[in-house]
Short mmCIF file of C-alpha atoms in Angstrom, two decimals:
data_model
loop_
_atom_site.label_atom_id
_atom_site.label_comp_id
_atom_site.label_asym_id
_atom_site.label_seq_id
_atom_site.Cartn_x
_atom_site.Cartn_y
_atom_site.Cartn_z
CA MET A 19 75.26 80.89 93.89
CA LYS A 20 74.25 79.94 90.34
CA ILE A 21 70.81 78.62 89.39
CA LEU A 22 69.57 77.51 85.98
CA VAL A 23 65.86 77.74 85.17
CA PHE A 24 64.68 75.43 82.39
CA VAL A 25 61.30 76.35 80.90
CA GLY A 26 60.02 73.28 79.06
CA SER A 27 57.72 75.14 76.69
CA TYR A 28 57.79 76.90 73.33
CA ARG A 29 55.73 79.76 74.83
CA SER A 30 58.03 82.41 76.28
CA ASN A 31 55.07 84.20 77.85
CA GLY A 32 52.97 81.20 78.77
CA ASN A 33 51.83 79.97 82.15
CA THR A 34 55.04 78.07 82.85
CA ASP A 35 57.18 81.12 82.10
CA ARG A 36 54.99 83.39 84.21
CA LEU A 37 54.99 81.01 87.16
CA THR A 38 58.75 80.46 87.09
CA GLY A 39 59.13 84.23 86.83
CA LEU A 40 57.47 84.55 90.23
CA VAL A 41 59.76 81.91 91.70
CA LYS A 42 62.79 83.75 90.32
CA GLU A 43 61.68 87.00 91.96
CA HIS A 44 61.46 85.27 95.33
CA LEU A 45 64.80 83.50 94.83
CA GLN A 46 66.40 86.93 94.45
CA LYS A 47 64.67 88.09 97.65
CA GLU A 48 65.99 85.04 99.51
CA ALA A 49 69.48 85.74 98.22
CA GLN A 50 69.29 89.38 99.31
CA ALA A 51 68.06 88.38 102.76
CA HIS A 52 71.03 86.02 103.16
CA GLN A 53 73.50 88.43 101.51
CA VAL A 54 74.29 85.89 98.81
CA ALA A 55 75.29 86.87 95.28
CA LEU A 56 72.84 84.99 93.07
CA GLU A 57 73.01 84.50 89.31
CA ILE A 58 69.94 83.09 87.57
CA GLU A 59 69.98 82.05 83.92
CA THR A 60 66.74 81.11 82.18
CA ILE A 61 66.85 78.65 79.30
CA TYR A 62 63.78 78.16 77.12
CA LEU A 63 64.04 74.61 75.81
CA GLY A 64 61.77 75.46 72.89
CA HIS A 65 64.07 78.25 71.71
CA ILE A 66 67.37 76.37 71.51
CA ASN A 67 68.73 73.70 69.20
CA LEU A 68 67.53 70.52 70.87
CA GLN A 69 67.02 67.51 68.61
CA TYR A 70 65.54 64.05 69.12
CA CYS A 71 67.60 61.19 70.51
CA ARG A 72 68.10 58.54 67.80
CA GLY A 73 68.59 55.61 70.16
CA CYS A 74 71.93 54.72 68.57
CA ARG A 75 73.60 54.01 71.96
CA ILE A 76 76.83 55.76 70.91
CA CYS A 77 76.72 57.91 74.06
CA TYR A 78 76.53 54.70 76.11
CA ASP A 79 79.22 52.82 74.23
CA ARG A 80 81.71 55.52 73.18
CA GLY A 81 80.78 58.65 75.12
CA GLU A 82 78.40 61.56 74.65
CA GLU A 83 81.02 63.61 72.79
CA HIS A 84 80.68 61.12 69.89
CA CYS A 85 76.91 61.58 69.54
CA PRO A 86 75.98 62.10 65.86
CA VAL A 87 73.29 64.61 66.86
CA LYS A 88 74.89 68.04 66.93
CA ASP A 89 72.73 70.28 69.06
CA ASP A 90 73.05 72.30 72.27
CA VAL A 91 72.73 69.48 74.80
CA LEU A 92 76.43 69.20 75.71
CA SER A 93 76.75 72.95 76.27
CA LEU A 94 73.61 72.76 78.43
CA LYS A 95 75.20 70.00 80.47
CA GLU A 96 78.29 72.14 81.02
CA LYS A 97 76.05 74.90 82.36
CA MET A 98 74.36 72.38 84.65
CA LEU A 99 77.72 71.18 85.96
CA ALA A 100 78.72 74.77 86.72
CA ALA A 101 75.46 75.59 88.53
CA ASP A 102 74.49 74.86 92.13
CA GLY A 103 70.95 73.94 91.21
CA ILE A 104 68.27 73.79 88.53
CA LEU A 105 64.61 74.73 88.47
CA LEU A 106 63.06 72.39 85.90
CA ALA A 107 59.55 73.36 84.78
CA SER A 108 57.16 71.82 82.26
CA PRO A 109 53.55 72.32 81.25
CA VAL A 110 51.37 69.22 81.25
CA TYR A 111 50.95 67.67 77.82
CA VAL A 112 48.51 64.73 77.74
CA ASP A 113 49.07 63.97 81.43
CA ASP A 114 52.88 64.09 81.22
CA VAL A 115 55.80 66.40 80.41
CA SER A 116 55.86 68.47 77.24
CA GLY A 117 57.50 67.05 74.14
CA ILE A 118 60.48 69.40 74.35
CA ALA A 119 60.98 68.58 78.05
CA LYS A 120 60.96 64.87 77.22
CA THR A 121 63.48 65.46 74.43
CA PHE A 122 65.72 67.27 76.93
CA ILE A 123 65.50 64.30 79.30
CA ASP A 124 66.14 61.81 76.49
CA ARG A 125 69.20 63.69 75.25
CA LEU A 126 70.76 63.35 78.70
CA CYS A 127 70.12 59.61 78.85
CA HIS A 128 73.85 58.88 79.20
CA VAL A 129 73.77 60.63 82.58
CA CYS A 130 71.32 57.96 83.78
CA HIS A 131 74.15 55.46 83.28
CA ARG A 132 76.87 57.82 84.49
CA PRO A 133 75.42 60.17 87.16
CA GLN A 134 77.26 63.48 87.16
CA PHE A 135 75.22 65.92 89.24
CA GLY A 136 75.82 64.67 92.77
CA GLY A 137 75.92 67.52 95.28
CA LYS A 138 73.54 69.67 93.23
CA VAL A 139 69.92 70.55 93.93
CA ALA A 140 66.79 70.47 91.76
CA TYR A 141 63.32 71.93 92.23
CA LEU A 142 60.47 70.82 89.96
CA VAL A 143 57.45 72.73 88.68
CA ALA A 144 54.52 71.64 86.52
CA THR A 145 51.71 73.83 85.21
CA THR A 146 48.39 72.65 83.81
CA GLY A 147 45.17 74.03 82.43
CA GLY A 148 42.96 71.96 84.69
CA THR A 149 44.18 68.37 84.88
CA ARG A 150 46.53 66.75 87.38
CA THR A 151 50.26 67.48 87.56
CA GLY A 152 51.40 64.41 89.51
CA LYS A 153 52.57 62.26 86.60
CA THR A 154 54.43 65.17 85.01
CA LEU A 155 56.27 65.85 88.26
CA ASP A 156 57.02 62.14 88.68
CA THR A 157 58.65 62.05 85.23
CA LEU A 158 60.80 65.08 86.03
CA LYS A 159 61.70 63.70 89.45
CA MET A 160 62.73 60.28 88.19
CA ALA A 161 65.02 61.88 85.60
CA VAL A 162 66.84 64.33 87.87
CA ARG A 163 67.22 61.80 90.68
CA THR A 164 68.81 59.35 88.27
CA TRP A 165 71.18 62.10 87.11
CA GLY A 166 72.33 62.52 90.73
CA TYR A 167 70.41 65.63 91.84
CA HIS A 168 68.98 66.11 95.32
CA VAL A 169 65.30 67.02 94.83
CA ALA A 170 64.44 69.87 97.19
CA GLY A 171 60.75 69.80 96.34
CA GLN A 172 58.08 70.06 93.67
CA SER A 173 54.99 72.14 92.97
CA GLY A 174 52.04 71.78 90.60
CA PHE A 175 49.85 74.71 89.51
CA LYS A 176 46.42 74.72 87.80
CA MET A 177 46.31 77.91 85.75
CA GLY A 178 43.73 77.55 82.97
CA ALA A 179 44.44 78.23 79.29
CA LEU A 180 46.52 81.38 79.84
CA MET A 181 46.47 83.23 83.14
CA LYS A 182 47.14 86.96 83.24
CA ARG A 183 50.32 87.98 85.03
CA GLU A 184 48.43 89.93 87.68
CA ASP A 185 46.16 86.93 88.33
CA THR A 186 49.17 84.61 88.50
CA ARG A 187 50.70 86.83 91.17
CA ALA A 188 47.45 87.19 93.11
CA LEU A 189 46.74 83.46 93.18
CA PHE A 190 50.19 81.91 93.39
CA ASP A 191 52.64 84.45 94.83
CA ALA A 192 52.61 82.84 98.28
CA ARG A 193 53.21 79.35 96.88
CA ALA A 194 55.94 80.64 94.57
CA ALA A 195 57.62 82.26 97.58
CA GLN A 196 57.41 78.99 99.49
CA ALA A 197 58.94 77.07 96.57
CA ALA A 198 61.75 79.61 96.22
CA ARG A 199 62.48 79.51 99.94
CA ARG A 200 62.64 75.73 100.00
CA PHE A 201 64.84 75.60 96.90
CA PHE A 202 67.20 78.33 98.09
CA GLN A 203 67.51 76.88 101.58
CA ALA A 204 68.33 73.42 100.18
CA ILE A 205 71.28 74.89 98.28
CA TYR A 206 72.33 77.29 101.04
CA HIS A 207 72.27 74.65 103.79
CA GLN A 208 73.57 71.83 101.54
CA ALA A 209 70.53 69.61 102.02
CA PHE A 210 72.09 67.16 99.57
CA ARG A 211 74.39 66.13 102.44
CA LYS A 212 71.43 64.16 103.79
CA PRO A 213 70.13 62.11 100.83
CA SER A 214 66.67 60.60 101.01
CA PHE A 215 65.96 56.95 101.81
CA PHE A 216 64.86 56.47 98.20
CA SER A 217 68.07 57.97 96.78
CA LEU A 218 70.25 55.80 99.02
CA MET A 219 68.27 52.74 98.00
CA VAL A 220 68.52 53.53 94.29
CA PHE A 221 72.29 53.96 94.60
CA LYS A 222 72.54 50.47 96.11
CA ILE A 223 70.43 49.01 93.29
CA GLN A 224 72.59 50.74 90.67
CA GLN A 225 75.74 49.65 92.48
CA MET A 226 74.61 46.01 92.39
CA GLY A 227 73.45 46.25 88.79
CA TRP A 228 76.64 47.75 87.37
CA LYS A 229 78.80 45.40 89.43
CA LYS A 230 76.86 42.38 88.19
CA GLU A 231 76.01 43.31 84.60
CA GLY A 232 78.61 45.97 83.77
CA VAL A 233 81.31 45.09 81.27
CA PRO A 234 84.84 45.97 82.49
CA GLY A 235 86.55 48.46 80.20
CA THR A 236 83.36 50.09 78.92
CA ILE A 237 82.85 53.81 79.49
CA ASP A 238 79.95 53.16 81.87
CA TYR A 239 81.94 50.67 83.95
CA ARG A 240 84.97 52.95 84.10
CA HIS A 241 82.80 55.84 85.26
CA TRP A 242 81.69 53.82 88.28
CA GLU A 243 85.06 52.18 88.87
CA GLU A 244 87.12 55.40 88.76
CA ARG A 245 84.87 57.03 91.35
CA GLY A 246 85.10 54.07 93.71
CA TRP A 247 81.36 53.45 93.54
CA PHE A 248 81.83 49.67 93.40
CA ASP A 249 83.44 49.69 96.85
CA PRO A 250 81.02 47.95 99.28
CA LYS A 251 81.75 50.73 101.79
CA GLN A 252 80.61 53.39 99.31
CA THR A 253 77.01 54.16 100.22
CA PHE A 254 76.33 57.11 97.90
CA TYR A 255 77.80 59.18 95.07
CA TYR A 256 79.61 61.47 97.50
CA PRO A 257 80.33 61.76 101.25
CA HIS A 258 77.12 62.46 103.17
CA ALA A 259 75.70 62.82 106.66
CA ALA A 260 72.64 60.57 106.48
CA PRO A 261 71.95 58.64 109.74
CA ARG A 262 73.57 55.21 109.84
CA LEU A 263 70.31 53.38 110.50
CA LYS A 264 68.67 55.10 107.53
CA VAL A 265 71.61 54.13 105.32
CA ALA A 266 71.56 50.52 106.53
CA LEU A 267 67.82 50.13 105.96
CA ALA A 268 67.99 51.79 102.54
CA ARG A 269 70.81 49.50 101.45
CA LEU A 270 68.95 46.45 102.74
CA ALA A 271 65.88 47.50 100.75
CA GLY A 272 68.15 48.02 97.74
CA VAL A 273 69.58 44.52 98.07
CA ILE A 274 66.10 42.98 98.20
CA ILE A 275 64.74 44.98 95.26
CA GLY A 276 68.02 44.66 93.36
CA LYS A 277 67.67 40.88 93.27
CA PHE A 278 64.65 41.35 91.03
CA VAL A 279 65.70 44.33 88.90
CA ALA A 280 69.51 44.44 88.92
#
């Protein structure tokens, strides 16, 4: 099992790093308990070459390999494709994700058009000094869902300006263990095989939108066409085991909403 941990902060010893460190410890314990070989790689977004998106649309129109911005994003995506799951963590900056976390999301905008992470699992973490974490987690969740990830869960932590490691463990060890267990179990038991109502609905909306507005021959259109996602019988990015009634209701909701947004 391979897991990537993305720390969306420039502080390598900040609250976000310390909290994700606890989760990583418990992920290793889960792996040992299940006799699973686990590899965890931590990537500090603030310590790599990650540049701003220029909004040129070249990744949409010609493909991400033609992007004029030469940074580490494509190598990061290759790591994500090779991993079973990601733990994506960000501190709260002005009631939302950090700037570097937003840049990371923006640089993968082409994946919103061409989802590539179906069958993979994400867990989301937000840390804050004292304000809410909900909007930050919503931003992370919307991004990874659009990329194709199954979201196993999310956790927000109020930690003050900079919490000592021993205090972090004393206050949040149990919650970190719970997050690790939920994340690990989602990968281990392939929870992505039962996509949520929301995910099924969004797929239907995207399916309608690309079928209606997509231009045949473009890279986006080919991505959907080659995978058979335009087929009316295709209900998700990959074969799944969601209950038929749930699928039918989600697709009906998608049709209704899609008439207004697709």
